[in-house]
DNA sequence: TAGTGGTCTAGACCACGCC
DNA sequence: GCGTGGTCTAGACCACTAC
């Protein structure tokens, strides 16, 4: 474990434990240098991680102010997977694999992912049930030249877990798009929509590895009333 | 201007000009040190900015790979304001100020923003018209102890511009939430909704200054068919 | 083995806030 | 004036990639 990561985790845990409550100041960089016995740049790296994660706001001449953001809000999509969401929010839920098989890449899927037409891909469809109702439908397409095996029992839990821990893949970044789309017959069959539901929220994600290969395309389809996306964003100036 | 910002801007411009096309490598850190005559940490700061902005992916032992992301996609909400969106996407559009006045902070607004009940706030409602139709309605609430004057002709263009350039406020970060909400009579009156529209997309944002004061709460309400949110996200490991 | 990026150090000077 | 964070330097060692 790197030094700056250890310092980050230690400070994060202290913030979450209210040892450094909101609106208070963290110890100064000079104090942290002494506390952890490291150089200033190492302390600053840890503080920048805290800043990027939305824990603190740094102010020249003053110090690092602890922020007061709802840490119970979570993006329901994107790189934070359904399983993480469920673990953190303790929402009783259930996943059913509807379809899991290899397909040949269609021209349309090629358009989106860049994978060669007719090459192999996994198609995975899962129903996400909360309080007994299917309110999320996840459709995943995976590059079969990267993901050779896809055991159903792993798909039932979290495929990200499987990719990172079992296959050793390094997931690096993703592009996401959120739109509202009309309901079609397939969705009515696979989801517990109410008669008045004419639309669903669709979160489309392209997920990339460290070597910039795109290995996954996902459509996560949410019932309108169950959709919520929250985000923390910093002003990018320059 | 800081050295690392200059290097960032120079490399960004070269990437956008296709001097470093997608999938190619940037010059190595050692080469950039010589090119710009700076130390390695300064080069690395510039490269990290490019990474965070989604321009490159760095790989140990290999180099900085230029990514190929659609730079024409924009978050339609949040810290990127409507005016920036419009400038960049060249969508012919028009803004009409419906309401601009000072109000007393209600208990409900206090709940959201933390501003003292009965203190003064600006209420600003604007219609955003695209292709002749009001498809976005922006409701802004501003702390009047921070924003003392709010000229209507500035509100018509971009209030962020006014805050940053005229008032010298430093906008630091924001919390955003996206949900889908039922339509009510007020929205039917103020927006060009179609008869079948039963819902709208609401983007709620709390915007904060460098000193962690919350100075703005915004509800940006979008017609379903005109809403699109895109994002670039890095996997946060640790 | 040579070259790449990742981490870490010890020091310098500057800009800002607060008293 | 003192302490704070912001920028920058010169150098070290390590881990990874490619050949």
Short mmCIF file of C-alpha atoms (C1' of nucleotides) in Angstrom, two decimals:
data_model
loop_
_atom_site.label_atom_id
_atom_site.label_comp_id
_atom_site.label_asym_id
_atom_site.label_seq_id
_atom_site.Cartn_x
_atom_site.Cartn_y
_atom_site.Cartn_z
CA UNK A 1 0.00 0.00 0.00
CA UNK A 2 1.28 3.44 -0.92
CA UNK A 3 1.88 5.96 1.83
CA UNK A 4 -0.49 8.55 0.39
CA UNK A 5 -3.27 5.97 0.13
CA UNK A 6 -2.80 4.98 3.75
CA UNK A 7 -2.99 8.60 4.82
CA UNK A 8 -6.09 9.10 2.67
CA UNK A 9 -7.83 6.09 4.19
CA UNK A 10 -6.88 7.11 7.72
CA UNK A 11 -8.19 10.65 7.28
CA UNK A 12 -11.32 9.41 5.47
CA UNK A 13 -12.11 7.05 8.32
CA UNK A 14 -11.61 9.86 10.85
CA UNK A 15 -13.91 12.17 8.91
CA UNK A 16 -16.59 9.48 8.66
CA UNK A 17 -16.20 8.75 12.39
CA UNK A 18 -16.81 12.45 13.09
CA UNK A 19 -13.36 12.84 14.60
CA UNK A 20 -13.08 15.75 12.17
CA UNK A 21 -16.67 16.98 11.99
CA UNK A 22 -18.08 19.10 9.13
CA UNK A 23 -16.89 22.73 9.05
CA UNK A 24 -13.86 21.91 11.19
CA UNK A 25 -10.29 22.02 9.88
CA UNK A 26 -8.04 19.04 9.30
CA UNK A 27 -4.57 19.27 10.89
CA UNK A 28 -2.31 21.45 8.74
CA UNK A 29 0.03 19.92 6.17
CA UNK A 30 2.99 20.56 8.48
CA UNK A 31 1.28 18.74 11.33
CA UNK A 32 0.35 15.82 9.06
CA UNK A 33 4.00 15.60 7.91
CA UNK A 34 5.02 15.04 11.53
CA UNK A 35 2.09 12.74 12.35
CA UNK A 36 2.74 10.36 9.47
CA UNK A 37 6.48 10.94 9.10
CA UNK A 38 6.34 11.66 5.37
CA UNK A 39 7.22 14.50 3.03
CA UNK A 40 4.91 17.35 2.19
CA UNK A 41 4.10 16.18 -1.36
CA UNK A 42 2.92 12.85 0.02
CA UNK A 43 0.58 14.58 2.47
CA UNK A 44 -0.66 16.81 -0.33
CA UNK A 45 -1.43 13.82 -2.56
CA UNK A 46 -3.62 12.36 0.17
CA UNK A 47 -5.38 15.70 0.70
CA UNK A 48 -6.02 16.04 -3.03
CA UNK A 49 -7.68 12.63 -3.04
CA UNK A 50 -9.93 13.76 -0.19
CA UNK A 51 -10.73 16.92 -2.14
CA UNK A 52 -11.55 15.01 -5.33
CA UNK A 53 -13.78 12.65 -3.39
CA UNK A 54 -15.72 15.62 -1.99
CA UNK A 55 -14.59 15.26 1.63
CA UNK A 56 -12.74 18.56 2.04
CA UNK A 57 -12.30 22.00 0.54
CA UNK A 58 -8.80 23.47 0.76
CA UNK A 59 -8.27 27.19 1.26
CA UNK A 60 -4.92 28.91 0.96
CA UNK A 61 -3.91 30.64 4.16
CA UNK A 62 -6.58 28.82 6.12
CA UNK A 63 -6.54 25.06 5.90
CA UNK A 64 -8.57 22.04 4.82
CA UNK A 65 -12.25 22.46 5.69
CA UNK A 66 -14.29 19.28 6.19
CA UNK A 67 -17.43 19.30 4.03
CA UNK A 68 -20.88 18.16 5.01
CA UNK A 69 -22.24 16.15 2.10
CA UNK A 70 -24.78 13.41 2.30
CA UNK A 71 -22.61 10.34 2.09
CA UNK A 72 -25.66 8.11 1.79
CA UNK A 73 -26.51 9.30 -1.68
CA UNK A 74 -25.21 7.19 -4.48
CA UNK A 75 -25.22 7.24 -8.20
CA UNK A 76 -27.45 4.35 -9.08
CA UNK A 77 -25.54 3.73 -12.26
CA UNK A 78 -22.18 4.00 -13.89
CA UNK A 79 -19.05 2.69 -12.31
CA UNK A 80 -20.73 2.17 -8.98
CA UNK A 81 -22.38 -1.14 -9.65
CA UNK A 82 -25.74 -2.38 -8.54
CA UNK A 83 -24.14 -4.64 -5.97
CA UNK A 84 -22.20 -1.83 -4.30
CA UNK A 85 -25.38 0.23 -4.22
CA UNK A 86 -27.27 -2.56 -2.60
CA UNK A 87 -24.54 -3.22 -0.01
CA UNK A 88 -24.29 0.42 0.96
CA UNK A 89 -27.94 1.29 1.03
CA UNK A 90 -29.00 -2.06 2.45
CA UNK A 91 -31.92 -2.21 0.10
CA UNK A 92 -33.36 -5.70 0.09
CA UNK A 93 -33.07 -6.80 -3.49
CA UNK A 94 -32.72 -9.74 -5.76
CA UNK A 95 -31.19 -10.42 -9.16
CA UNK A 96 -32.42 -12.85 -11.77
CA UNK A 97 -30.42 -13.74 -14.87
CA UNK A 98 -32.88 -13.75 -17.77
CA UNK A 99 -30.44 -14.44 -20.57
CA UNK A 100 -26.75 -15.28 -20.72
CA UNK A 101 -25.23 -16.38 -24.01
CA UNK A 102 -22.67 -15.59 -26.66
CA UNK A 103 -23.78 -13.62 -29.69
CA UNK A 104 -22.14 -12.32 -32.86
CA UNK A 105 -21.52 -8.56 -32.83
CA UNK A 106 -24.15 -6.79 -34.94
CA UNK A 107 -23.38 -3.73 -37.06
CA UNK A 108 -25.31 -1.65 -34.54
CA UNK A 109 -23.29 -2.94 -31.59
CA UNK A 110 -20.12 -2.38 -33.62
CA UNK A 111 -21.21 1.22 -34.15
CA UNK A 112 -21.41 1.75 -30.40
CA UNK A 113 -18.43 -0.26 -29.18
CA UNK A 114 -16.04 -0.50 -32.11
CA UNK A 115 -15.89 -4.30 -31.75
CA UNK A 116 -15.47 -6.10 -35.10
CA UNK A 117 -18.75 -7.15 -36.73
CA UNK A 118 -19.42 -10.88 -36.27
CA UNK A 119 -16.82 -11.23 -33.50
CA UNK A 120 -18.03 -12.86 -30.31
CA UNK A 121 -19.65 -11.02 -27.43
CA UNK A 122 -21.53 -12.02 -24.30
CA UNK A 123 -25.09 -10.86 -23.94
CA UNK A 124 -26.36 -10.74 -20.37
CA UNK A 125 -29.79 -9.61 -19.27
CA UNK A 126 -30.62 -9.31 -15.59
CA UNK A 127 -33.73 -8.29 -13.69
CA UNK A 128 -33.15 -6.27 -10.52
CA UNK A 129 -36.00 -6.71 -8.08
CA UNK A 130 -36.56 -4.33 -5.18
CA UNK A 131 -39.45 -4.89 -2.77
CA UNK A 132 -40.68 -7.64 -5.04
CA UNK A 133 -40.85 -5.50 -8.18
CA UNK A 134 -38.55 -5.52 -11.21
CA UNK A 135 -37.67 -1.82 -11.35
CA UNK A 136 -34.28 -2.10 -13.06
CA UNK A 137 -33.32 -4.13 -16.11
CA UNK A 138 -29.62 -4.42 -16.93
CA UNK A 139 -28.49 -5.39 -20.42
CA UNK A 140 -24.76 -6.02 -20.67
CA UNK A 141 -22.62 -6.74 -23.71
CA UNK A 142 -19.10 -7.97 -23.06
CA UNK A 143 -16.17 -8.44 -25.42
CA UNK A 144 -15.73 -12.24 -25.44
CA UNK A 145 -12.08 -11.98 -26.47
CA UNK A 146 -11.46 -10.32 -23.09
CA UNK A 147 -14.10 -12.09 -21.00
CA UNK A 148 -13.74 -15.71 -22.12
CA UNK A 149 -15.80 -17.33 -19.39
CA UNK A 150 -18.91 -15.87 -17.76
CA UNK A 151 -20.27 -18.19 -15.07
CA UNK A 152 -23.94 -17.61 -14.29
CA UNK A 153 -23.40 -17.69 -10.54
CA UNK A 154 -20.92 -14.82 -10.83
CA UNK A 155 -23.29 -12.88 -13.08
CA UNK A 156 -25.95 -13.21 -10.41
CA UNK A 157 -23.88 -11.25 -7.95
CA UNK A 158 -21.54 -8.67 -9.46
CA UNK A 159 -19.72 -9.01 -12.75
CA UNK A 160 -17.34 -6.18 -11.79
CA UNK A 161 -16.23 -8.20 -8.80
CA UNK A 162 -15.53 -11.13 -11.10
CA UNK A 163 -13.63 -9.01 -13.62
CA UNK A 164 -11.43 -7.27 -11.07
CA UNK A 165 -10.79 -10.03 -8.55
CA UNK A 166 -10.93 -13.23 -10.61
CA UNK A 167 -9.81 -12.07 -14.04
CA UNK A 168 -7.48 -9.31 -12.82
CA UNK A 169 -8.86 -6.76 -15.24
CA UNK A 170 -8.14 -3.12 -14.47
CA UNK A 171 -11.22 -1.03 -15.09
CA UNK A 172 -10.15 2.54 -15.78
CA UNK A 173 -12.95 4.79 -16.95
CA UNK A 174 -16.38 5.00 -18.50
CA UNK A 175 -18.60 7.20 -20.60
CA UNK A 176 -22.18 7.46 -19.44
CA UNK A 177 -25.31 8.87 -21.01
CA UNK A 178 -28.70 9.30 -19.37
CA UNK A 179 -31.84 9.74 -21.45
CA UNK A 180 -35.56 9.06 -21.11
CA UNK A 181 -36.95 6.63 -23.67
CA UNK A 182 -40.38 5.30 -24.60
CA UNK A 183 -41.44 1.92 -23.29
CA UNK A 184 -41.66 -0.99 -25.72
CA UNK A 185 -43.19 -4.45 -25.45
CA UNK A 186 -39.94 -6.16 -24.42
CA UNK A 187 -39.63 -3.85 -21.42
CA UNK A 188 -43.25 -4.36 -20.42
CA UNK A 189 -42.64 -8.09 -20.44
CA UNK A 190 -39.41 -8.00 -18.48
CA UNK A 191 -40.10 -5.21 -15.99
CA UNK A 192 -42.92 -4.56 -13.52
CA UNK A 193 -44.13 -1.36 -15.13
CA UNK A 194 -47.36 0.31 -14.10
CA UNK A 195 -50.02 0.79 -16.80
CA UNK A 196 -49.43 4.55 -16.83
CA UNK A 197 -45.67 4.17 -17.38
CA UNK A 198 -44.96 5.35 -20.90
CA UNK A 199 -41.25 6.00 -20.39
CA UNK A 200 -38.17 4.59 -18.68
CA UNK A 201 -34.80 6.12 -17.81
CA UNK A 202 -31.91 4.54 -19.72
CA UNK A 203 -28.32 4.80 -18.55
CA UNK A 204 -25.93 3.74 -21.30
CA UNK A 205 -22.29 3.13 -20.33
CA UNK A 206 -19.18 2.29 -22.28
CA UNK A 207 -16.58 0.87 -19.92
CA UNK A 208 -12.85 0.84 -20.70
CA UNK A 209 -9.78 -0.95 -19.35
CA UNK A 210 -6.42 0.62 -18.43
CA UNK A 211 -5.08 -0.17 -21.90
CA UNK A 212 -8.00 1.84 -23.35
CA UNK A 213 -9.80 -1.21 -24.76
CA UNK A 214 -13.60 -0.98 -24.52
CA UNK A 215 -14.75 -4.24 -22.97
CA UNK A 216 -18.33 -3.55 -21.90
CA UNK A 217 -21.44 -1.78 -23.08
CA UNK A 218 -24.34 -1.59 -20.67
CA UNK A 219 -27.89 -0.34 -20.81
CA UNK A 220 -29.37 0.02 -17.35
CA UNK A 221 -33.09 0.65 -17.62
CA UNK A 222 -34.94 2.15 -14.66
CA UNK A 223 -38.59 2.68 -13.85
CA UNK A 224 -39.19 6.44 -13.71
CA UNK A 225 -40.30 6.61 -10.11
CA UNK A 226 -37.34 4.57 -8.86
CA UNK A 227 -34.64 6.49 -10.66
CA UNK A 228 -32.32 8.85 -8.84
CA UNK A 229 -28.85 9.97 -9.86
CA UNK A 230 -26.69 12.06 -7.57
CA UNK A 231 -23.29 13.50 -8.25
CA UNK A 232 -20.59 15.67 -6.76
CA UNK A 233 -18.80 17.92 -9.22
CA UNK A 234 -15.96 20.39 -8.94
CA UNK A 235 -15.75 23.49 -11.04
CA UNK A 236 -13.13 22.89 -13.69
CA UNK A 237 -11.37 26.17 -14.20
CA UNK A 238 -8.44 26.77 -16.52
CA UNK B 1 -0.50 31.81 -15.38
CA UNK B 2 1.01 28.76 -13.74
CA UNK B 3 3.46 26.67 -15.70
CA UNK B 4 1.44 23.47 -15.38
CA UNK B 5 -1.70 25.23 -16.61
CA UNK B 6 0.16 26.56 -19.65
CA UNK B 7 1.44 23.08 -20.45
CA UNK B 8 -2.07 21.64 -19.98
CA UNK B 9 -3.59 24.21 -22.32
CA UNK B 10 -0.87 23.72 -24.92
CA UNK B 11 -1.25 19.94 -24.94
CA UNK B 12 -5.06 20.19 -24.89
CA UNK B 13 -5.01 22.46 -27.92
CA UNK B 14 -2.66 20.07 -29.72
CA UNK B 15 -4.91 17.11 -28.95
CA UNK B 16 -7.99 18.98 -30.17
CA UNK B 17 -6.10 20.04 -33.31
CA UNK B 18 -5.30 16.37 -33.98
CA UNK B 19 -1.58 16.99 -33.66
CA UNK B 20 -1.74 14.10 -31.20
CA UNK B 21 -4.54 11.97 -32.66
CA UNK B 22 -6.53 9.36 -30.69
CA UNK B 23 -4.63 6.15 -29.83
CA UNK B 24 -1.27 7.88 -30.33
CA UNK B 25 1.15 8.60 -27.49
CA UNK B 26 2.00 12.02 -26.10
CA UNK B 27 5.74 12.81 -25.84
CA UNK B 28 7.20 11.13 -22.75
CA UNK B 29 7.56 13.03 -19.49
CA UNK B 30 11.30 13.34 -20.10
CA UNK B 31 10.72 14.85 -23.51
CA UNK B 32 8.12 17.27 -22.14
CA UNK B 33 10.59 18.34 -19.43
CA UNK B 34 13.02 19.39 -22.17
CA UNK B 35 10.33 20.92 -24.41
CA UNK B 36 8.91 23.17 -21.72
CA UNK B 37 12.04 23.55 -19.60
CA UNK B 38 10.37 22.56 -16.35
CA UNK B 39 10.75 19.89 -13.70
CA UNK B 40 9.13 16.49 -13.86
CA UNK B 41 6.49 17.16 -11.18
CA UNK B 42 5.27 20.16 -13.17
CA UNK B 43 4.91 18.06 -16.31
CA UNK B 44 3.12 15.39 -14.29
CA UNK B 45 0.65 17.94 -12.88
CA UNK B 46 -0.30 18.98 -16.42
CA UNK B 47 -0.66 15.34 -17.49
CA UNK B 48 -2.88 14.59 -14.49
CA UNK B 49 -5.17 17.44 -15.48
CA UNK B 50 -5.42 15.96 -18.97
CA UNK B 51 -6.19 12.58 -17.43
CA UNK B 52 -8.89 13.99 -15.14
CA UNK B 53 -10.47 15.82 -18.06
CA UNK B 54 -10.67 12.56 -20.01
CA UNK B 55 -8.10 13.44 -22.67
CA UNK B 56 -5.51 10.78 -21.95
CA UNK B 57 -4.94 7.46 -20.22
CA UNK B 58 -1.50 6.98 -18.68
CA UNK B 59 0.14 3.57 -18.62
CA UNK B 60 3.26 2.72 -16.67
CA UNK B 61 6.09 1.58 -18.92
CA UNK B 62 4.27 2.76 -22.00
CA UNK B 63 3.21 6.40 -22.02
CA UNK B 64 0.22 8.69 -22.22
CA UNK B 65 -2.36 7.41 -24.68
CA UNK B 66 -4.67 9.97 -26.29
CA UNK B 67 -8.33 8.99 -25.87
CA UNK B 68 -11.06 9.24 -28.43
CA UNK B 69 -14.11 10.59 -26.65
CA UNK B 70 -16.89 12.58 -28.19
CA UNK B 71 -15.99 16.10 -27.16
CA UNK B 72 -19.30 17.39 -28.46
CA UNK B 73 -21.30 15.77 -25.70
CA UNK B 74 -22.07 17.91 -22.72
CA UNK B 75 -23.76 17.66 -19.41
CA UNK B 76 -26.84 19.79 -19.91
CA UNK B 77 -26.86 20.76 -16.27
CA UNK B 78 -24.76 21.32 -13.22
CA UNK B 79 -21.67 23.44 -13.32
CA UNK B 80 -21.70 23.68 -17.08
CA UNK B 81 -24.30 26.38 -17.51
CA UNK B 82 -26.94 26.71 -20.15
CA UNK B 83 -25.00 29.51 -21.82
CA UNK B 84 -21.83 27.42 -22.20
CA UNK B 85 -23.93 24.60 -23.61
CA UNK B 86 -25.54 26.88 -26.11
CA UNK B 87 -22.23 28.48 -27.15
CA UNK B 88 -20.58 25.14 -27.66
CA UNK B 89 -23.38 23.28 -29.32
CA UNK B 90 -24.52 26.30 -31.35
CA UNK B 91 -28.14 25.49 -30.66
CA UNK B 92 -30.25 28.48 -31.60
CA UNK B 93 -31.99 29.37 -28.37
CA UNK B 94 -33.52 32.15 -26.40
CA UNK B 95 -33.98 32.95 -22.74
CA UNK B 96 -36.89 34.83 -21.18
CA UNK B 97 -36.87 35.99 -17.57
CA UNK B 98 -40.30 35.15 -16.16
CA UNK B 99 -39.73 36.29 -12.61
CA UNK B 100 -36.90 38.07 -10.82
CA UNK B 101 -37.44 39.34 -7.30
CA UNK B 102 -36.31 39.07 -3.71
CA UNK B 103 -38.15 36.71 -1.42
CA UNK B 104 -37.91 35.69 2.22
CA UNK B 105 -36.38 32.24 2.74
CA UNK B 106 -39.11 29.71 3.51
CA UNK B 107 -38.66 26.81 5.95
CA UNK B 108 -38.56 24.46 2.98
CA UNK B 109 -35.80 26.42 1.22
CA UNK B 110 -33.95 26.62 4.53
CA UNK B 111 -34.15 22.82 4.74
CA UNK B 112 -32.42 22.50 1.38
CA UNK B 113 -29.87 25.30 1.55
CA UNK B 114 -29.29 25.99 5.22
CA UNK B 115 -30.01 29.71 4.71
CA UNK B 116 -31.71 31.34 7.75
CA UNK B 117 -35.49 31.35 7.57
CA UNK B 118 -36.83 34.80 6.60
CA UNK B 119 -33.44 36.01 5.35
CA UNK B 120 -33.40 37.48 1.85
CA UNK B 121 -32.91 35.46 -1.32
CA UNK B 122 -33.30 36.12 -5.01
CA UNK B 123 -35.84 34.06 -6.90
CA UNK B 124 -35.20 33.84 -10.62
CA UNK B 125 -37.30 31.91 -13.12
CA UNK B 126 -36.19 31.64 -16.73
CA UNK B 127 -37.66 29.94 -19.77
CA UNK B 128 -35.17 28.37 -22.16
CA UNK B 129 -36.56 28.20 -25.66
CA UNK B 130 -35.04 25.95 -28.33
CA UNK B 131 -36.50 25.87 -31.83
CA UNK B 132 -39.33 28.06 -30.59
CA UNK B 133 -40.39 25.75 -27.75
CA UNK B 134 -39.85 26.17 -24.01
CA UNK B 135 -38.21 22.84 -23.22
CA UNK B 136 -36.20 23.90 -20.15
CA UNK B 137 -37.35 25.90 -17.15
CA UNK B 138 -34.68 27.13 -14.74
CA UNK B 139 -35.62 28.12 -11.20
CA UNK B 140 -32.74 29.71 -9.29
CA UNK B 141 -32.56 30.77 -5.67
CA UNK B 142 -29.59 32.94 -4.67
CA UNK B 143 -28.36 34.03 -1.26
CA UNK B 144 -29.00 37.80 -1.33
CA UNK B 145 -26.35 38.45 1.31
CA UNK B 146 -23.81 37.22 -1.25
CA UNK B 147 -25.52 38.37 -4.45
CA UNK B 148 -26.69 41.88 -3.57
CA UNK B 149 -27.61 43.07 -7.04
CA UNK B 150 -29.05 40.93 -9.82
CA UNK B 151 -29.56 42.96 -12.99
CA UNK B 152 -32.15 41.49 -15.34
CA UNK B 153 -29.95 41.96 -18.41
CA UNK B 154 -27.24 39.81 -16.78
CA UNK B 155 -29.79 37.18 -15.78
CA UNK B 156 -30.87 36.97 -19.40
CA UNK B 157 -27.44 35.81 -20.46
CA UNK B 158 -25.50 33.86 -17.85
CA UNK B 159 -25.60 34.44 -14.13
CA UNK B 160 -22.40 32.42 -13.67
CA UNK B 161 -20.58 34.84 -15.92
CA UNK B 162 -21.84 37.70 -13.78
CA UNK B 163 -20.86 35.99 -10.52
CA UNK B 164 -17.35 35.08 -11.61
CA UNK B 165 -16.35 38.05 -13.74
CA UNK B 166 -18.28 40.97 -12.21
CA UNK B 167 -18.63 39.92 -8.58
CA UNK B 168 -15.38 37.98 -8.38
CA UNK B 169 -16.99 34.98 -6.71
CA UNK B 170 -15.05 31.73 -6.79
CA UNK B 171 -17.40 28.87 -7.53
CA UNK B 172 -15.87 25.67 -6.17
CA UNK B 173 -18.20 22.68 -6.30
CA UNK B 174 -21.78 21.46 -6.53
CA UNK B 175 -24.04 18.63 -5.55
CA UNK B 176 -26.46 17.50 -8.23
CA UNK B 177 -29.45 15.21 -8.22
CA UNK B 178 -31.43 14.01 -11.20
CA UNK B 179 -34.94 12.59 -10.81
CA UNK B 180 -38.10 12.27 -12.88
CA UNK B 181 -41.09 14.09 -11.42
CA UNK B 182 -44.80 14.39 -12.29
CA UNK B 183 -45.96 17.46 -14.18
CA UNK B 184 -48.04 20.05 -12.33
CA UNK B 185 -50.12 22.98 -13.52
CA UNK B 186 -47.36 25.55 -13.04
CA UNK B 187 -45.07 23.61 -15.38
CA UNK B 188 -47.82 23.19 -17.99
CA UNK B 189 -48.28 26.95 -17.94
CA UNK B 190 -44.63 27.87 -18.16
CA UNK B 191 -43.32 25.16 -20.49
CA UNK B 192 -44.37 23.94 -23.92
CA UNK B 193 -45.29 20.42 -22.84
CA UNK B 194 -47.10 18.03 -25.14
CA UNK B 195 -50.47 16.67 -23.96
CA UNK B 196 -49.00 13.24 -23.40
CA UNK B 197 -46.16 14.55 -21.21
CA UNK B 198 -46.91 13.36 -17.69
CA UNK B 199 -43.37 13.76 -16.37
CA UNK B 200 -40.35 16.06 -16.53
CA UNK B 201 -36.69 15.54 -15.65
CA UNK B 202 -35.56 17.68 -12.72
CA UNK B 203 -31.90 18.48 -12.07
CA UNK B 204 -31.47 19.96 -8.61
CA UNK B 205 -28.10 21.58 -7.81
CA UNK B 206 -26.62 23.09 -4.70
CA UNK B 207 -23.67 25.31 -5.67
CA UNK B 208 -20.92 26.27 -3.23
CA UNK B 209 -18.15 28.89 -3.10
CA UNK B 210 -14.48 28.34 -2.22
CA UNK B 211 -15.20 29.22 1.41
CA UNK B 212 -17.83 26.41 1.46
CA UNK B 213 -20.79 28.80 1.63
CA UNK B 214 -23.81 27.58 -0.34
CA UNK B 215 -24.92 30.52 -2.48
CA UNK B 216 -27.25 28.97 -5.05
CA UNK B 217 -29.96 26.36 -5.32
CA UNK B 218 -31.23 25.54 -8.79
CA UNK B 219 -33.97 23.39 -10.23
CA UNK B 220 -33.50 22.89 -13.94
CA UNK B 221 -36.59 21.26 -15.39
CA UNK B 222 -36.39 19.52 -18.75
CA UNK B 223 -38.95 18.10 -21.13
CA UNK B 224 -38.41 14.32 -21.25
CA UNK B 225 -37.64 14.10 -24.95
CA UNK B 226 -35.10 16.94 -24.82
CA UNK B 227 -33.14 15.69 -21.85
CA UNK B 228 -29.70 14.17 -22.21
CA UNK B 229 -26.96 13.95 -19.62
CA UNK B 230 -23.50 12.68 -20.49
CA UNK B 231 -20.58 12.14 -18.21
CA UNK B 232 -17.03 10.87 -18.11
CA UNK B 233 -16.08 9.01 -14.96
CA UNK B 234 -12.88 7.41 -13.71
CA UNK B 235 -12.90 4.32 -11.57
CA UNK B 236 -12.09 5.42 -8.06
CA UNK B 237 -10.01 2.68 -6.53
CA UNK B 238 -8.58 2.74 -3.03
"C1'" DT C 1 18.30 -3.53 -21.07
"C1'" DA C 2 16.54 0.95 -22.00
"C1'" DG C 3 12.74 3.81 -21.49
"C1'" DT C 4 8.37 4.66 -19.48
"C1'" DG C 5 5.36 6.34 -15.71
"C1'" DG C 6 4.58 5.96 -10.15
"C1'" DT C 7 6.14 7.21 -5.68
"C1'" DC C 8 8.72 9.79 -2.42
"C1'" DT C 9 12.00 13.15 -0.53
"C1'" DA C 10 13.98 17.82 1.14
"C1'" DG C 11 14.09 22.02 0.12
"C1'" DA C 12 12.74 26.71 -1.91
"C1'" DC C 13 9.76 30.70 -2.78
"C1'" DC C 14 5.11 32.65 -3.24
"C1'" DA C 15 0.08 34.13 -2.14
"C1'" DC C 16 -3.32 34.26 1.13
"C1'" DG C 17 -5.78 34.53 6.00
"C1'" DC C 18 -5.63 36.05 10.23
"C1'" DC C 19 -4.16 38.66 14.24
"C1'" DG D 1 4.38 38.56 11.19
"C1'" DC D 2 3.27 33.97 11.31
"C1'" DG D 3 1.12 29.95 9.66
"C1'" DT D 4 -1.50 28.23 5.93
"C1'" DG D 5 -1.79 26.02 1.38
"C1'" DG D 6 0.08 26.55 -3.89
"C1'" DT D 7 3.85 26.05 -7.03
"C1'" DC D 8 8.22 24.41 -8.47
"C1'" DT D 9 12.76 22.15 -8.38
"C1'" DA D 10 16.41 18.25 -8.60
"C1'" DG D 11 17.09 14.07 -7.49
"C1'" DA D 12 16.24 9.18 -5.96
"C1'" DC D 13 14.32 4.52 -6.35
"C1'" DC D 14 10.75 1.40 -8.04
"C1'" DA D 15 7.41 -1.15 -11.33
"C1'" DC D 16 6.09 -1.94 -15.69
"C1'" DT D 17 6.50 -2.41 -21.04
"C1'" DA D 18 8.77 -3.40 -25.00
"C1'" DC D 19 12.44 -5.29 -27.47
#
